Amino acid sequence: MDLISVDDLSDPLLEELLRRAGHWATHEPDAATRHLTGRQVVTAFFEHSTRTLMSFEIAARRLGGSVTRLPVEMSSVAKGETLRDTALTLDAMAPDAFVIRHPEPGAAREVAGWMATPVINAGDGAGEHPSQGLLDVATIRRHVGHIEGLVVAICGDIRHSRVANSTAKLLTRLGAEVRLAGPARLMPEGHDGPDGIDEAIGGADVVMMLRVQRERLSEDLGDAPGEYLARYGLTGERLSLAKPDAKVMHPGPMNRGVEIEDAVADGERSLIRAQVAMGVATRMAILEMVTGEARAR
Ligand code: CP
């Protein structure tokens, strides 16, 4: 199977993935559970990444698999080869899974249509980022204990965020109340929700801040240094509007001093590093799932 959108997951598959991610968060694989032994994972990132690229590769190796990274800038993409021809070329080498990040929304779905190899979407522009959504939910489950009934405020650059798309869908599906808020120019067209960041954060159990994606903005935000943080960012003062034990999340990379204050990012209520750790465990679960399917074919 492919994992392009969180909507691709049935309820039983979603539950199994979250259960398995929780397992790998607390267990090391052994000879009997290195399920990618003899398996080959190819990664191709057409956009920058630290967390997603490294954690997919570490996850594959932890499960006994091999990883080959397409060096995009040194590849025939630079000579004008189309995405379709690149995908067909890699497919002919018969890897067991193909992990792709691409700036165009819908690119991963297109690639999955061209390849027999199971395809995992590691982020397609402002489309989806299913492994991030899964790791966010798995992190909350592990550190808060449940999802149902929680109030989760997701704040910042919602318009350009594939993370908001995937994470919000999963949280809503699992019974959380999701409040999306941000500067009007960074909200999706036609959004109907809380008017402001303070209103969204008020009484929340979890506050997830999102990076301002300046690379996807055609115009300069025009905000003076410190202005975004003061008006829309997560400061200690703003966090005090949430529940006293509210957790702080951010998918990374962070613009420190822009959407989040240092003391909050590094504070004791922050789950940001826990999200990174859960990223490896979740991607182990995803790779097991897609290569298990490949084995069964
Ligand atoms: N959260 C996330 O996707 O981070 P990277 O861009 O570093 O992979």
Tab-separated table of C-alpha atoms and ligand atoms in Angstrom, residues 48-53 101 129 132 162-163 251-253, ligand 1:
chain	number	residue	atom	x	y	z
A	48	HIS	CA	14.916	20.472	2.461
A	49	SER	CA	14.427	18.332	5.555
A	50	THR	CA	16.207	17.305	8.729
A	51	ARG	CA	13.627	15.464	10.853
A	52	THR	CA	11.647	13.582	8.211
A	53	LEU	CA	14.559	12.512	6.024
A	101	ARG	CA	9.128	14.897	-0.405
A	129	HIS	CA	2.419	15.220	5.709
A	132	GLN	CA	3.997	14.001	10.830
A	162	ARG	CA	0.692	20.345	5.304
A	163	VAL	CA	1.221	19.475	8.982
A	251	PRO	CA	6.668	20.059	14.180
A	252	GLY	CA	9.930	21.914	13.525
A	253	PRO	CA	11.994	23.454	12.227
B	1	CP	N1	8.544	18.560	10.563
B	1	CP	C1	9.274	18.394	9.445
B	1	CP	O1	8.768	17.937	8.413
B	1	CP	O2	10.586	18.750	9.575
B	1	CP	P1	11.680	18.629	8.417
B	1	CP	O3	11.301	19.624	7.347
B	1	CP	O4	12.996	18.933	9.075
B	1	CP	O5	11.601	17.225	7.870
